[in-house]
């Protein structure tokens, strides 16, 4: 059982957006058969998981940087067949060489998580810009400009520039 790996917290060492693969460093130490404890080796060529549906060309991607925390999940079987379609030649089970990584493992919560939970919303942020979507409304904020959409209205705080036609039905109010 000492040589079966399942899931380990780790850290991104480097990430290649073109290949979607990372070098990751598992946290902690491994005990060798003689009782000696040593750091896990870095694992290279590790596929990174993003919430994406390739067949529908939809999903969400975000920057993955050196130093980011992650969860390293070790496959029960080798990844050869999944990666290339070639049948696996070995019988490595739960081996570190067959790992995938899920970025975003957090030691604790944070403002973003608290905001999402308290508003029952999906919250996406990039620096000081933020997009929040709940059942009741959508809010998009960039600097001092904010667009809020509800079932009843769309409100804009800040300057509004339109390139193209504006059409409407109904009465104009407050003009």
PDB file of N, CA, C and O in Angstrom, residues 115-157:
ATOM      1  N   UNK A 115     -18.128  35.551  -1.073  1.00  0.00           N
ATOM      2  CA  UNK A 115     -19.086  36.316  -1.872  1.00  0.00           C
ATOM      3  C   UNK A 115     -19.991  35.383  -2.670  1.00  0.00           C
ATOM      4  O   UNK A 115     -21.206  35.585  -2.740  1.00  0.00           O
ATOM      5  N   UNK A 116     -19.426  34.347  -3.274  1.00  0.00           N
ATOM      6  CA  UNK A 116     -20.217  33.385  -4.044  1.00  0.00           C
ATOM      7  C   UNK A 116     -21.245  32.695  -3.152  1.00  0.00           C
ATOM      8  O   UNK A 116     -22.415  32.562  -3.520  1.00  0.00           O
ATOM      9  N   UNK A 117     -20.834  32.280  -1.982  1.00  0.00           N
ATOM     10  CA  UNK A 117     -21.738  31.568  -1.074  1.00  0.00           C
ATOM     11  C   UNK A 117     -22.818  32.484  -0.513  1.00  0.00           C
ATOM     12  O   UNK A 117     -23.989  32.107  -0.441  1.00  0.00           O
ATOM     13  N   UNK A 118     -22.458  33.693  -0.112  1.00  0.00           N
ATOM     14  CA  UNK A 118     -23.450  34.583   0.492  1.00  0.00           C
ATOM     15  C   UNK A 118     -24.472  35.100  -0.523  1.00  0.00           C
ATOM     16  O   UNK A 118     -25.572  35.486  -0.158  1.00  0.00           O
ATOM     17  N   UNK A 119     -24.118  35.089  -1.818  1.00  0.00           N
ATOM     18  CA  UNK A 119     -25.037  35.553  -2.865  1.00  0.00           C
ATOM     19  C   UNK A 119     -25.643  34.404  -3.676  1.00  0.00           C
ATOM     20  O   UNK A 119     -26.345  34.665  -4.657  1.00  0.00           O
ATOM     21  N   UNK A 120     -25.352  33.170  -3.308  1.00  0.00           N
ATOM     22  CA  UNK A 120     -25.785  32.022  -4.119  1.00  0.00           C
ATOM     23  C   UNK A 120     -25.498  32.293  -5.587  1.00  0.00           C
ATOM     24  O   UNK A 120     -26.382  32.236  -6.449  1.00  0.00           O
ATOM     25  N   UNK A 121     -24.243  32.613  -5.880  1.00  0.00           N
ATOM     26  CA  UNK A 121     -23.876  33.070  -7.216  1.00  0.00           C
ATOM     27  C   UNK A 121     -22.564  32.448  -7.676  1.00  0.00           C
ATOM     28  O   UNK A 121     -21.765  31.973  -6.871  1.00  0.00           O
ATOM     29  N   UNK A 122     -22.358  32.500  -8.963  1.00  0.00           N
ATOM     30  CA  UNK A 122     -21.058  32.206  -9.553  1.00  0.00           C
ATOM     31  C   UNK A 122     -20.336  33.546  -9.620  1.00  0.00           C
ATOM     32  O   UNK A 122     -20.898  34.525 -10.122  1.00  0.00           O
ATOM     33  N   UNK A 123     -19.135  33.600  -9.107  1.00  0.00           N
ATOM     34  CA  UNK A 123     -18.367  34.842  -9.132  1.00  0.00           C
ATOM     35  C   UNK A 123     -17.049  34.561  -9.835  1.00  0.00           C
ATOM     36  O   UNK A 123     -16.327  33.632  -9.469  1.00  0.00           O
ATOM     37  N   UNK A 124     -16.771  35.367 -10.851  1.00  0.00           N
ATOM     38  CA  UNK A 124     -15.516  35.252 -11.590  1.00  0.00           C
ATOM     39  C   UNK A 124     -14.811  36.591 -11.455  1.00  0.00           C
ATOM     40  O   UNK A 124     -15.422  37.641 -11.670  1.00  0.00           O
ATOM     41  N   UNK A 125     -13.543  36.552 -11.092  1.00  0.00           N
ATOM     42  CA  UNK A 125     -12.817  37.814 -10.976  1.00  0.00           C
ATOM     43  C   UNK A 125     -11.482  37.715 -11.690  1.00  0.00           C
ATOM     44  O   UNK A 125     -10.934  36.630 -11.872  1.00  0.00           O
ATOM     45  N   UNK A 126     -11.004  38.863 -12.117  1.00  0.00           N
ATOM     46  CA  UNK A 126      -9.685  39.003 -12.719  1.00  0.00           C
ATOM     47  C   UNK A 126      -9.157  40.340 -12.218  1.00  0.00           C
ATOM     48  O   UNK A 126      -9.586  41.394 -12.692  1.00  0.00           O
ATOM     49  N   UNK A 127      -8.300  40.273 -11.221  1.00  0.00           N
ATOM     50  CA  UNK A 127      -7.836  41.511 -10.596  1.00  0.00           C
ATOM     51  C   UNK A 127      -9.002  42.184  -9.904  1.00  0.00           C
ATOM     52  O   UNK A 127      -9.707  41.573  -9.114  1.00  0.00           O
ATOM     53  N   UNK A 128      -9.265  43.442 -10.245  1.00  0.00           N
ATOM     54  CA  UNK A 128     -10.377  44.171  -9.621  1.00  0.00           C
ATOM     55  C   UNK A 128     -11.665  44.086 -10.441  1.00  0.00           C
ATOM     56  O   UNK A 128     -12.699  44.585 -10.018  1.00  0.00           O
ATOM     57  N   UNK A 129     -11.622  43.474 -11.616  1.00  0.00           N
ATOM     58  CA  UNK A 129     -12.836  43.285 -12.423  1.00  0.00           C
ATOM     59  C   UNK A 129     -13.565  42.048 -11.928  1.00  0.00           C
ATOM     60  O   UNK A 129     -12.948  41.080 -11.488  1.00  0.00           O
ATOM     61  N   UNK A 130     -14.904  42.087 -12.023  1.00  0.00           N
ATOM     62  CA  UNK A 130     -15.686  40.988 -11.459  1.00  0.00           C
ATOM     63  C   UNK A 130     -16.976  40.773 -12.238  1.00  0.00           C
ATOM     64  O   UNK A 130     -17.601  41.730 -12.714  1.00  0.00           O
ATOM     65  N   UNK A 131     -17.356  39.521 -12.362  1.00  0.00           N
ATOM     66  CA  UNK A 131     -18.632  39.134 -12.956  1.00  0.00           C
ATOM     67  C   UNK A 131     -19.334  38.229 -11.950  1.00  0.00           C
ATOM     68  O   UNK A 131     -18.756  37.253 -11.477  1.00  0.00           O
ATOM     69  N   UNK A 132     -20.576  38.571 -11.609  1.00  0.00           N
ATOM     70  CA  UNK A 132     -21.336  37.758 -10.660  1.00  0.00           C
ATOM     71  C   UNK A 132     -22.681  37.416 -11.288  1.00  0.00           C
ATOM     72  O   UNK A 132     -23.387  38.295 -11.782  1.00  0.00           O
ATOM     73  N   UNK A 133     -23.026  36.133 -11.273  1.00  0.00           N
ATOM     74  CA  UNK A 133     -24.281  35.661 -11.837  1.00  0.00           C
ATOM     75  C   UNK A 133     -25.031  34.856 -10.794  1.00  0.00           C
ATOM     76  O   UNK A 133     -24.516  33.872 -10.268  1.00  0.00           O
ATOM     77  N   UNK A 134     -26.245  35.321 -10.472  1.00  0.00           N
ATOM     78  CA  UNK A 134     -27.115  34.583  -9.547  1.00  0.00           C
ATOM     79  C   UNK A 134     -28.459  34.399 -10.241  1.00  0.00           C
ATOM     80  O   UNK A 134     -28.668  34.865 -11.359  1.00  0.00           O
ATOM     81  N   UNK A 135     -29.362  33.754  -9.571  1.00  0.00           N
ATOM     82  CA  UNK A 135     -30.688  33.553 -10.153  1.00  0.00           C
ATOM     83  C   UNK A 135     -31.416  34.887 -10.340  1.00  0.00           C
ATOM     84  O   UNK A 135     -32.200  35.051 -11.274  1.00  0.00           O
ATOM     85  N   UNK A 136     -31.146  35.855  -9.486  1.00  0.00           N
ATOM     86  CA  UNK A 136     -31.848  37.137  -9.526  1.00  0.00           C
ATOM     87  C   UNK A 136     -31.216  38.167 -10.446  1.00  0.00           C
ATOM     88  O   UNK A 136     -31.894  39.034 -10.983  1.00  0.00           O
ATOM     89  N   UNK A 137     -29.882  38.139 -10.603  1.00  0.00           N
ATOM     90  CA  UNK A 137     -29.247  39.208 -11.380  1.00  0.00           C
ATOM     91  C   UNK A 137     -27.862  38.803 -11.882  1.00  0.00           C
ATOM     92  O   UNK A 137     -27.276  37.815 -11.431  1.00  0.00           O
ATOM     93  N   UNK A 138     -27.390  39.641 -12.793  1.00  0.00           N
ATOM     94  CA  UNK A 138     -26.048  39.536 -13.309  1.00  0.00           C
ATOM     95  C   UNK A 138     -25.390  40.892 -13.097  1.00  0.00           C
ATOM     96  O   UNK A 138     -25.997  41.928 -13.410  1.00  0.00           O
ATOM     97  N   UNK A 139     -24.198  40.908 -12.543  1.00  0.00           N
ATOM     98  CA  UNK A 139     -23.478  42.162 -12.312  1.00  0.00           C
ATOM     99  C   UNK A 139     -22.087  42.022 -12.923  1.00  0.00           C
ATOM    100  O   UNK A 139     -21.372  41.060 -12.645  1.00  0.00           O
ATOM    101  N   UNK A 140     -21.724  42.975 -13.747  1.00  0.00           N
ATOM    102  CA  UNK A 140     -20.393  43.014 -14.343  1.00  0.00           C
ATOM    103  C   UNK A 140     -19.758  44.345 -13.952  1.00  0.00           C
ATOM    104  O   UNK A 140     -20.320  45.407 -14.217  1.00  0.00           O
ATOM    105  N   UNK A 141     -18.605  44.277 -13.290  1.00  0.00           N
ATOM    106  CA  UNK A 141     -17.953  45.488 -12.790  1.00  0.00           C
ATOM    107  C   UNK A 141     -16.508  45.528 -13.297  1.00  0.00           C
ATOM    108  O   UNK A 141     -15.753  44.573 -13.130  1.00  0.00           O
ATOM    109  N   UNK A 142     -16.159  46.677 -13.922  1.00  0.00           N
ATOM    110  CA  UNK A 142     -14.788  46.929 -14.355  1.00  0.00           C
ATOM    111  C   UNK A 142     -14.453  48.336 -13.889  1.00  0.00           C
ATOM    112  O   UNK A 142     -15.034  49.305 -14.376  1.00  0.00           O
ATOM    113  N   UNK A 143     -13.580  48.438 -12.921  1.00  0.00           N
ATOM    114  CA  UNK A 143     -13.265  49.746 -12.351  1.00  0.00           C
ATOM    115  C   UNK A 143     -14.510  50.362 -11.736  1.00  0.00           C
ATOM    116  O   UNK A 143     -15.222  49.718 -10.968  1.00  0.00           O
ATOM    117  N   UNK A 144     -14.818  51.605 -12.119  1.00  0.00           N
ATOM    118  CA  UNK A 144     -16.001  52.306 -11.593  1.00  0.00           C
ATOM    119  C   UNK A 144     -17.253  52.056 -12.442  1.00  0.00           C
ATOM    120  O   UNK A 144     -18.322  52.560 -12.128  1.00  0.00           O
ATOM    121  N   UNK A 145     -17.121  51.323 -13.539  1.00  0.00           N
ATOM    122  CA  UNK A 145     -18.260  51.051 -14.410  1.00  0.00           C
ATOM    123  C   UNK A 145     -18.904  49.736 -14.012  1.00  0.00           C
ATOM    124  O   UNK A 145     -18.217  48.745 -13.769  1.00  0.00           O
ATOM    125  N   UNK A 146     -20.243  49.758 -13.928  1.00  0.00           N
ATOM    126  CA  UNK A 146     -20.964  48.559 -13.516  1.00  0.00           C
ATOM    127  C   UNK A 146     -22.236  48.410 -14.345  1.00  0.00           C
ATOM    128  O   UNK A 146     -22.963  49.375 -14.556  1.00  0.00           O
ATOM    129  N   UNK A 147     -22.470  47.201 -14.823  1.00  0.00           N
ATOM    130  CA  UNK A 147     -23.708  46.872 -15.529  1.00  0.00           C
ATOM    131  C   UNK A 147     -24.433  45.830 -14.690  1.00  0.00           C
ATOM    132  O   UNK A 147     -23.847  44.801 -14.342  1.00  0.00           O
ATOM    133  N   UNK A 148     -25.686  46.114 -14.364  1.00  0.00           N
ATOM    134  CA  UNK A 148     -26.508  45.175 -13.604  1.00  0.00           C
ATOM    135  C   UNK A 148     -27.735  44.842 -14.438  1.00  0.00           C
ATOM    136  O   UNK A 148     -28.419  45.748 -14.928  1.00  0.00           O
ATOM    137  N   UNK A 149     -27.982  43.548 -14.606  1.00  0.00           N
ATOM    138  CA  UNK A 149     -29.156  43.114 -15.357  1.00  0.00           C
ATOM    139  C   UNK A 149     -30.020  42.235 -14.461  1.00  0.00           C
ATOM    140  O   UNK A 149     -29.524  41.322 -13.806  1.00  0.00           O
ATOM    141  N   UNK A 150     -31.308  42.569 -14.422  1.00  0.00           N
ATOM    142  CA  UNK A 150     -32.303  41.753 -13.719  1.00  0.00           C
ATOM    143  C   UNK A 150     -33.403  41.433 -14.726  1.00  0.00           C
ATOM    144  O   UNK A 150     -33.353  41.879 -15.882  1.00  0.00           O
ATOM    145  N   UNK A 151     -34.399  40.717 -14.291  1.00  0.00           N
ATOM    146  CA  UNK A 151     -35.520  40.421 -15.173  1.00  0.00           C
ATOM    147  C   UNK A 151     -36.232  41.708 -15.592  1.00  0.00           C
ATOM    148  O   UNK A 151     -36.764  41.808 -16.696  1.00  0.00           O
ATOM    149  N   UNK A 152     -36.210  42.722 -14.738  1.00  0.00           N
ATOM    150  CA  UNK A 152     -36.951  43.960 -14.990  1.00  0.00           C
ATOM    151  C   UNK A 152     -36.161  45.010 -15.757  1.00  0.00           C
ATOM    152  O   UNK A 152     -36.739  45.817 -16.476  1.00  0.00           O
ATOM    153  N   UNK A 153     -34.813  45.043 -15.588  1.00  0.00           N
ATOM    154  CA  UNK A 153     -34.073  46.155 -16.193  1.00  0.00           C
ATOM    155  C   UNK A 153     -32.597  45.858 -16.333  1.00  0.00           C
ATOM    156  O   UNK A 153     -32.067  44.931 -15.727  1.00  0.00           O
ATOM    157  N   UNK A 154     -31.962  46.718 -17.110  1.00  0.00           N
ATOM    158  CA  UNK A 154     -30.507  46.747 -17.210  1.00  0.00           C
ATOM    159  C   UNK A 154     -30.089  48.134 -16.758  1.00  0.00           C
ATOM    160  O   UNK A 154     -30.565  49.143 -17.296  1.00  0.00           O
ATOM    161  N   UNK A 155     -29.239  48.189 -15.757  1.00  0.00           N
ATOM    162  CA  UNK A 155     -28.781  49.471 -15.232  1.00  0.00           C
ATOM    163  C   UNK A 155     -27.279  49.597 -15.491  1.00  0.00           C
ATOM    164  O   UNK A 155     -26.528  48.634 -15.325  1.00  0.00           O
ATOM    165  N   UNK A 156     -26.864  50.790 -15.901  1.00  0.00           N
ATOM    166  CA  UNK A 156     -25.455  51.052 -16.175  1.00  0.00           C
ATOM    167  C   UNK A 156     -25.005  52.192 -15.282  1.00  0.00           C
ATOM    168  O   UNK A 156     -25.635  53.255 -15.257  1.00  0.00           O
ATOM    169  N   UNK A 157     -23.920  51.975 -14.549  1.00  0.00           N
ATOM    170  CA  UNK A 157     -23.291  53.048 -13.780  1.00  0.00           C
ATOM    171  C   UNK A 157     -21.965  53.334 -14.473  1.00  0.00           C
ATOM    172  O   UNK A 157     -21.107  52.463 -14.556  1.00  0.00           O
TER     173      UNK A 157
END
